[in-house]
Coordinates of C-alpha atoms in Angstrom, one line a residue:
Chain A
M70 CA 0.0 -0.1 0.0
M71 CA 1.1 3.4 -1.0
I72 CA 1.0 6.5 1.7
E73 CA -0.6 9.6 0.4
I74 CA 0.3 13.0 1.7
D75 CA -1.7 15.8 0.4
C76 CA 0.5 19.1 0.8
R77 CA -1.8 21.4 -1.1
G78 CA -2.0 24.7 0.3
L79 CA 1.3 24.2 2.3
A80 CA 4.4 26.7 1.8
C81 CA 7.8 25.4 2.0
P82 CA 9.4 23.8 3.9
Q83 CA 6.3 21.8 5.2
P84 CA 5.7 19.5 2.3
V85 CA 9.3 18.3 2.6
L86 CA 9.1 18.0 6.4
R87 CA 6.2 16.1 5.7
A88 CA 7.5 13.7 3.1
K89 CA 10.7 13.3 5.0
K90 CA 8.7 12.1 8.3
A91 CA 6.9 9.8 6.3
L92 CA 9.9 8.5 4.3
D93 CA 11.9 8.3 7.7
N94 CA 9.1 6.1 9.2
M95 CA 8.4 4.2 6.0
Q96 CA 7.1 0.6 6.3
E97 CA 5.9 0.7 2.7
E98 CA 8.0 1.1 0.0
E99 CA 6.8 4.6 -1.7
V100 CA 4.9 7.7 -0.9
L101 CA 2.8 9.8 -3.0
V102 CA 3.0 13.5 -2.4
I103 CA 0.6 16.1 -3.8
V104 CA 1.8 19.7 -4.1
D105 CA 0.4 22.7 -5.8
N106 CA 3.4 25.0 -6.4
P107 CA 6.7 24.1 -8.5
A108 CA 9.0 25.2 -5.8
A109 CA 7.6 22.5 -3.5
K110 CA 8.0 20.0 -6.5
E111 CA 11.8 20.9 -6.8
N112 CA 12.4 20.6 -3.0
L113 CA 10.9 17.1 -3.0
E114 CA 13.1 16.3 -5.7
R115 CA 16.1 17.4 -4.0
L116 CA 15.1 15.5 -1.0
A117 CA 14.6 12.3 -2.9
N118 CA 18.0 12.8 -4.5
F119 CA 19.5 13.3 -1.1
L120 CA 18.2 10.2 0.1
N121 CA 19.0 8.4 -2.8
Y122 CA 15.3 7.6 -3.5
I123 CA 13.6 7.6 -6.9
F124 CA 11.5 10.8 -7.9
K125 CA 8.8 10.4 -10.2
L126 CA 6.3 13.2 -11.3
E127 CA 3.4 11.0 -11.9
K128 CA 1.0 13.5 -13.3
K129 CA 0.5 17.2 -13.4
E130 CA -3.2 18.4 -13.2
D131 CA -3.7 22.3 -13.4
N132 CA -1.3 23.4 -10.5
N133 CA -1.2 20.0 -8.8
Y134 CA 1.8 17.8 -9.0
Y135 CA 1.4 14.1 -8.1
I136 CA 4.9 12.9 -7.0
I137 CA 5.9 9.4 -6.0
I138 CA 9.0 8.9 -4.0
K139 CA 10.3 5.5 -3.5
K140 CA 13.3 3.3 -2.5
P141 CA 15.3 1.8 -5.4
K142 CA 15.0 -1.8 -6.2
G143 CA 17.5 -4.0 -8.0
N144 CA 18.5 -2.0 -11.1
E145 CA 16.6 0.9 -10.5
Y146 CA 18.5 4.2 -9.8
S147 CA 17.4 7.8 -8.7
T148 CA 18.0 10.2 -11.6
Chain B
M251 CA 6.2 33.5 15.9
T252 CA 7.2 32.2 12.6
E253 CA 4.3 30.0 12.5
F254 CA 2.4 33.2 11.4
S255 CA 4.7 33.7 8.4
L256 CA 3.9 32.2 5.0
H257 CA 7.2 33.7 3.9
C258 CA 10.1 34.5 5.9
G259 CA 11.9 37.9 6.1
C260 CA 12.9 39.1 2.5
A261 CA 11.7 35.9 1.0
A262 CA 8.2 37.8 1.7
K263 CA 9.0 40.1 -1.0
V264 CA 6.8 40.2 -4.2
G265 CA 8.7 38.7 -7.2
A266 CA 10.7 41.3 -9.3
Q267 CA 9.0 40.2 -12.4
Y268 CA 5.5 41.2 -11.1
L269 CA 7.0 44.6 -9.5
C270 CA 8.7 45.6 -12.7
E271 CA 5.5 45.1 -14.6
I272 CA 3.6 47.1 -12.2
L273 CA 6.2 49.8 -11.7
N274 CA 6.3 50.3 -15.6
Q275 CA 2.7 51.4 -15.8
L276 CA 3.4 54.1 -13.5
P277 CA 4.0 57.7 -15.2
G278 CA 7.5 58.1 -13.2
S279 CA 8.4 61.0 -10.9
V280 CA 10.2 63.8 -12.9
N281 CA 11.8 66.5 -10.8
Q282 CA 15.0 68.1 -11.2
N283 CA 16.3 67.3 -7.8
L284 CA 15.5 63.7 -7.8
I285 CA 19.0 62.0 -8.1
V286 CA 17.8 58.3 -7.9
G287 CA 14.2 57.3 -8.4
L288 CA 12.0 54.6 -9.0
E289 CA 13.4 53.7 -12.4
S290 CA 16.9 52.3 -11.7
F291 CA 15.3 49.6 -9.0
D292 CA 18.1 51.0 -6.6
D293 CA 18.1 50.5 -2.9
A294 CA 16.7 53.9 -2.0
G295 CA 15.6 57.0 -3.4
V296 CA 17.6 60.1 -3.5
Y297 CA 16.5 63.4 -3.2
K298 CA 18.6 66.6 -3.5
L299 CA 18.0 69.4 -0.7
D300 CA 20.8 71.7 -1.6
E301 CA 24.4 71.5 -3.0
N302 CA 25.7 69.5 0.0
T303 CA 22.8 67.5 1.3
A304 CA 20.5 65.0 -0.1
L305 CA 17.7 62.7 1.5
V306 CA 18.1 59.0 1.2
Q307 CA 14.7 57.3 1.9
T308 CA 13.8 53.6 2.0
V309 CA 11.2 51.4 3.8
D310 CA 11.2 47.7 4.5
F311 CA 9.1 45.5 6.4
F312 CA 8.3 42.0 6.7
P313 CA 6.6 39.0 8.9
P314 CA 8.9 37.2 11.6
I315 CA 11.7 35.5 10.4
V316 CA 12.6 34.0 13.8
D317 CA 10.8 33.1 16.9
D318 CA 12.4 35.4 19.2
P319 CA 10.7 38.9 19.0
Y320 CA 13.8 40.8 20.3
L321 CA 15.7 39.2 17.3
F322 CA 13.1 39.6 14.9
G323 CA 12.9 43.4 15.5
S324 CA 16.8 43.8 15.3
I325 CA 16.9 41.7 12.1
S326 CA 14.3 43.8 10.6
A327 CA 15.6 47.1 11.6
C328 CA 19.2 46.0 10.4
N329 CA 17.6 44.9 7.1
A330 CA 15.8 48.4 6.6
L331 CA 18.7 50.4 7.6
S332 CA 21.0 48.6 5.1
D333 CA 19.6 50.2 2.2
V334 CA 20.8 53.7 3.1
F335 CA 24.2 52.2 3.9
A336 CA 24.2 50.5 0.6
M337 CA 24.2 54.1 -1.1
G338 CA 26.9 55.3 1.0
G339 CA 24.4 57.5 3.1
K340 CA 24.2 58.0 6.7
P341 CA 20.7 57.1 8.6
V342 CA 19.3 59.8 10.6
T343 CA 15.7 59.3 11.4
C344 CA 13.4 56.1 11.3
L345 CA 9.5 55.5 11.4
A346 CA 8.4 52.0 12.7
I347 CA 5.9 50.1 10.8
V348 CA 3.9 47.6 12.9
C349 CA 1.3 45.0 12.0
F350 CA 0.2 43.1 15.4
P351 CA -2.6 40.5 16.2
T352 CA -3.1 42.2 19.8
K353 CA -6.1 39.7 20.5
K354 CA -3.9 36.7 19.6
L355 CA -0.4 37.6 21.1
S356 CA 0.9 39.1 24.3
L357 CA 1.9 42.9 24.0
E358 CA 5.1 42.0 25.7
I359 CA 5.9 40.3 22.3
L360 CA 5.4 43.6 20.5
G361 CA 7.5 45.3 23.3
E362 CA 10.2 43.0 22.5
I363 CA 10.1 43.5 18.8
L364 CA 10.2 47.2 19.2
K365 CA 13.0 47.0 21.6
G366 CA 15.2 45.0 19.2
G367 CA 14.3 47.6 16.4
F368 CA 15.1 50.4 18.6
D369 CA 18.6 48.9 19.8
K370 CA 19.7 48.4 16.3
V371 CA 18.5 51.8 15.2
K372 CA 20.7 53.3 18.2
E373 CA 23.8 51.3 17.1
A374 CA 23.2 52.6 13.6
G375 CA 23.6 55.9 14.8
A376 CA 20.0 57.2 14.1
I377 CA 17.0 57.6 16.2
I378 CA 13.2 56.5 15.9
V379 CA 10.9 59.5 15.8
G380 CA 7.6 57.8 15.2
G381 CA 5.5 55.2 13.7
H382 CA 2.2 53.5 13.0
T383 CA 0.8 50.3 14.2
I384 CA -2.3 48.5 12.9
E385 CA -4.1 45.3 13.6
D386 CA -3.4 42.4 11.6
E387 CA -3.6 38.7 11.6
Q388 CA 0.0 38.6 11.0
P389 CA 2.8 40.3 12.8
K390 CA 5.1 42.5 10.5
Y391 CA 7.8 45.0 11.7
G392 CA 10.1 47.2 9.7
L393 CA 11.3 50.7 9.4
A394 CA 11.0 53.6 6.9
V395 CA 14.6 55.2 7.1
T396 CA 15.7 58.7 6.1
G397 CA 19.2 59.2 5.7
I398 CA 21.6 62.0 4.2
I399 CA 24.1 62.1 1.7
N400 CA 26.3 64.2 -0.1
P401 CA 24.8 64.5 -3.7
G402 CA 28.1 64.2 -5.6
K403 CA 29.0 61.0 -3.5
V404 CA 25.8 58.7 -4.0
I405 CA 26.9 55.0 -4.7
T406 CA 24.4 53.6 -7.1
N407 CA 23.9 50.2 -8.6
A408 CA 24.9 51.8 -12.0
G409 CA 28.3 52.5 -11.8
M410 CA 30.1 49.5 -12.4
K411 CA 33.0 49.6 -14.8
S412 CA 34.8 46.8 -16.9
G413 CA 37.7 45.5 -14.9
D414 CA 36.1 46.3 -11.5
S415 CA 36.5 43.6 -8.8
L416 CA 33.2 42.5 -6.9
V417 CA 33.5 42.3 -3.2
L418 CA 30.8 40.7 -1.2
T419 CA 30.9 41.5 2.8
K420 CA 28.5 38.8 4.3
P421 CA 28.3 35.1 3.5
L422 CA 25.0 33.8 1.6
G423 CA 22.4 31.2 2.6
T424 CA 20.0 33.1 5.4
G425 CA 16.9 32.1 3.4
I426 CA 17.9 28.5 3.2
I427 CA 19.0 28.5 7.0
V428 CA 15.8 30.3 8.2
T429 CA 13.8 27.7 6.3
A430 CA 15.6 24.7 7.8
A431 CA 15.2 26.3 11.1
K432 CA 11.5 26.7 10.7
G433 CA 11.2 22.8 10.0
E434 CA 13.4 22.4 13.0
L435 CA 16.2 20.9 11.2
A436 CA 18.8 23.6 11.4
K437 CA 21.5 22.9 13.8
P438 CA 21.8 25.6 16.6
E439 CA 25.2 26.5 15.6
D440 CA 24.2 26.9 11.8
F441 CA 21.3 29.0 12.9
A442 CA 23.3 31.3 15.4
G443 CA 25.7 31.8 12.4
A444 CA 22.9 33.1 10.4
I445 CA 21.3 35.0 13.2
N446 CA 24.8 36.7 13.8
S447 CA 25.0 37.8 10.1
M448 CA 21.5 39.1 9.9
T449 CA 22.1 41.3 12.9
T450 CA 25.3 42.7 11.9
L451 CA 24.7 46.3 10.3
N452 CA 26.4 47.2 7.0
K453 CA 27.4 50.3 8.8
V454 CA 31.1 49.8 9.1
A455 CA 31.3 48.0 5.6
S456 CA 29.6 51.1 4.2
Q457 CA 32.4 53.4 5.7
I458 CA 35.2 51.3 4.5
M459 CA 33.4 51.3 1.0
Q460 CA 33.3 54.8 0.9
E461 CA 37.0 55.3 1.8
A462 CA 38.1 52.9 -0.6
G463 CA 36.1 54.7 -3.4
A464 CA 33.6 52.3 -4.8
N465 CA 32.2 52.6 -8.2
A466 CA 28.8 50.8 -7.5
A467 CA 27.2 48.9 -4.7
T468 CA 23.8 47.4 -3.6
D469 CA 22.8 45.4 -0.6
I470 CA 21.8 41.7 -1.0
T471 CA 18.3 40.9 0.0
G472 CA 15.2 39.4 -1.3
F473 CA 16.2 39.0 -5.0
G474 CA 19.4 37.0 -3.9
L475 CA 23.0 37.5 -5.0
L476 CA 22.0 36.7 -8.8
G477 CA 18.9 38.9 -8.7
H478 CA 20.7 41.9 -7.3
L479 CA 23.7 41.5 -9.3
F480 CA 21.8 41.3 -12.5
Q481 CA 20.0 44.6 -11.5
M482 CA 23.5 46.1 -11.2
A483 CA 24.9 44.8 -14.2
K484 CA 22.2 45.8 -16.5
A485 CA 21.9 49.2 -15.1
S486 CA 25.8 49.4 -15.6
R487 CA 25.5 48.0 -19.0
V488 CA 28.2 45.4 -18.3
A489 CA 28.7 41.8 -17.9
V490 CA 30.0 39.7 -14.9
N491 CA 32.0 36.7 -13.7
L492 CA 31.5 35.1 -10.7
W493 CA 33.6 32.4 -9.0
M494 CA 31.9 29.9 -7.1
D495 CA 34.6 28.7 -5.1
H496 CA 35.3 32.2 -3.7
I497 CA 31.7 33.0 -2.6
P498 CA 31.3 33.2 1.2
I499 CA 28.4 30.8 2.3
L500 CA 27.1 30.2 5.9
K501 CA 27.9 26.9 7.4
G502 CA 25.0 24.5 6.9
A503 CA 23.2 26.2 3.9
L504 CA 24.7 23.8 1.4
E505 CA 23.3 20.7 3.2
Y506 CA 20.1 22.3 3.9
A507 CA 19.6 23.0 0.2
N508 CA 20.6 19.5 -0.7
L509 CA 17.7 18.4 1.6
G510 CA 15.1 20.5 -0.2
L511 CA 15.0 23.4 2.5
V512 CA 15.1 26.0 -0.3
P513 CA 12.7 28.8 0.1
E514 CA 10.1 29.6 -2.7
G515 CA 11.5 32.9 -3.2
A516 CA 14.8 31.3 -4.7
Y517 CA 12.7 29.6 -7.2
N518 CA 11.1 32.9 -8.1
N519 CA 14.3 34.6 -8.4
R520 CA 15.7 31.8 -10.8
I521 CA 12.4 32.2 -12.9
W522 CA 13.2 36.1 -13.2
V523 CA 16.7 36.1 -13.6
G524 CA 18.0 32.6 -14.4
N525 CA 18.1 33.2 -18.3
N526 CA 20.7 35.7 -17.6
V527 CA 23.1 33.5 -15.7
L528 CA 25.5 30.8 -17.4
F529 CA 26.4 28.4 -15.1
D530 CA 29.7 26.2 -15.7
T531 CA 28.6 22.6 -16.0
E532 CA 30.2 21.6 -12.9
I533 CA 28.4 24.0 -10.6
V534 CA 25.9 21.8 -8.6
T535 CA 22.2 22.4 -7.9
A536 CA 22.8 23.4 -4.2
E537 CA 25.5 25.9 -5.2
K538 CA 23.0 27.4 -7.7
D539 CA 20.2 27.4 -4.7
I540 CA 22.5 29.6 -2.7
L541 CA 23.2 32.1 -5.5
F542 CA 19.4 32.5 -6.0
D543 CA 18.5 32.3 -2.2
P544 CA 16.7 35.3 -0.8
Q545 CA 18.8 36.9 1.7
T546 CA 17.6 39.1 4.8
S547 CA 19.9 41.7 6.0
G548 CA 22.3 40.3 3.6
G549 CA 25.9 42.0 2.7
L550 CA 27.0 44.9 0.5
L551 CA 28.1 43.8 -2.9
I552 CA 30.8 46.6 -3.7
A553 CA 32.2 47.2 -7.3
L554 CA 35.5 48.9 -7.3
P555 CA 38.7 49.0 -9.4
K556 CA 40.8 46.1 -9.2
E557 CA 43.8 47.8 -7.8
R558 CA 41.9 49.1 -4.6
A559 CA 40.0 45.7 -3.8
D560 CA 42.8 44.1 -1.9
V561 CA 43.1 47.3 0.4
L562 CA 39.2 47.1 0.8
L563 CA 39.2 43.4 1.7
L564 CA 42.0 44.0 4.2
K565 CA 40.2 46.6 6.2
L566 CA 36.8 44.8 5.9
K567 CA 38.4 41.8 7.6
E568 CA 40.2 44.0 10.3
S569 CA 36.9 45.6 11.3
G570 CA 35.0 42.3 11.6
C571 CA 33.6 41.4 8.3
K572 CA 35.4 38.1 8.6
S573 CA 33.6 36.5 5.6
A574 CA 34.2 39.3 3.3
A575 CA 35.7 38.2 -0.1
C576 CA 36.3 39.1 -3.7
I577 CA 33.9 37.0 -5.7
G578 CA 34.2 38.0 -9.3
E579 CA 34.9 40.7 -11.9
V580 CA 33.3 43.0 -14.3
F581 CA 33.9 42.9 -17.9
D582 CA 32.8 44.4 -21.3
G583 CA 29.7 42.3 -22.6
E584 CA 26.1 41.6 -22.9
A585 CA 24.4 43.9 -20.2
G586 CA 23.2 42.0 -17.3
L587 CA 25.0 38.9 -18.3
I588 CA 26.5 36.9 -15.3
K589 CA 28.8 33.8 -15.9
V590 CA 29.3 31.5 -12.8
K591 CA 32.6 29.6 -13.0
R592 CA 34.2 27.3 -10.5
R593 CA 36.9 29.7 -9.7
K594 CA 39.0 32.6 -10.7
N595 CA 41.0 32.5 -14.0
D596 CA 38.8 29.2 -15.0
D597 CA 38.1 29.9 -18.7
R598 CA 37.1 26.4 -19.7
N599 CA 33.8 27.6 -20.8

């Protein structure tokens, strides 16, 4: 199961803090983070790179970014 | 108190791209005594009273950047006074601008904010002569500062000349460290470093800059090093080389940028000015973040002839600006172009 963190309406650094907390305690292998501004999206990408996790922009609807951050498996690498 | 702030300190500034659009719609003030007005996007307005004296005027206020009210007042005052110092002026009188939720927060907090501002104004050699306070959901504090200057000695952002050295008097990274602190991820010693920098007046640096004879100067605030440097280079119709390894950076800032603790203002600055900046391929993302990071009460960026830069640096360091460094040089090129290289004499790109 994937945890979903809805960070719409939250200013930086809140989306990163919430994502980090979820990833730190992560039982599951991935989280879905929803943010509504490009700065939050980029900050989540930095966090994922820092943790050596995979960052994937799943979809963008209007100003909402649906981002999946997950642990790399086998031959998957963070870009 | 920072829980009341959507944006911290100078990161709360409205983006430059929007400001430019709005200001361009205004008719502009024409007056023979107006030395520096809106058009040049300078630090402060300058109005000539007589042959020996001109007024330097500026206003700055923002929501809490730190939770300690005294420090917030001190930082905000320091930041507001800085615009006068950046022009080479002497601050004389200040008016306080205050927004405060009296029903939500204790008046003692307001008292501490005002005390922090009062003490900093005193240290700057100026006085607070009044102010205005209104009820607001979100606290805000700042100053309107009036200074004086000799009209022939105004240091604007438009005087950079090819061959000039660029000197920065304080380290970068306050926006990122404050963002990390807001998330309770900043180490106490890193946060203390940022506080120390933000509460240091640019008074002494300004005096030394005037003695050394600067061609141009500005103070680094909400538009970040690259935003303010772009404004200077464009106004001066020159291009600039920056040397990344020479740029002073607050301890911890690179680490927090890597974690994604970059304020939204940094991204806005990049959108606004990024197209005018050429980064060497080896400059990493966190370093770029530092250069776009909105600063609160940042240092002076001084352009002066190369042969005088060493003396300026020596005097700055002797007087306590320990992080001061020569960070780049001015050259004849496309107006406003900034090249960021790894280090001095690095011509690989």
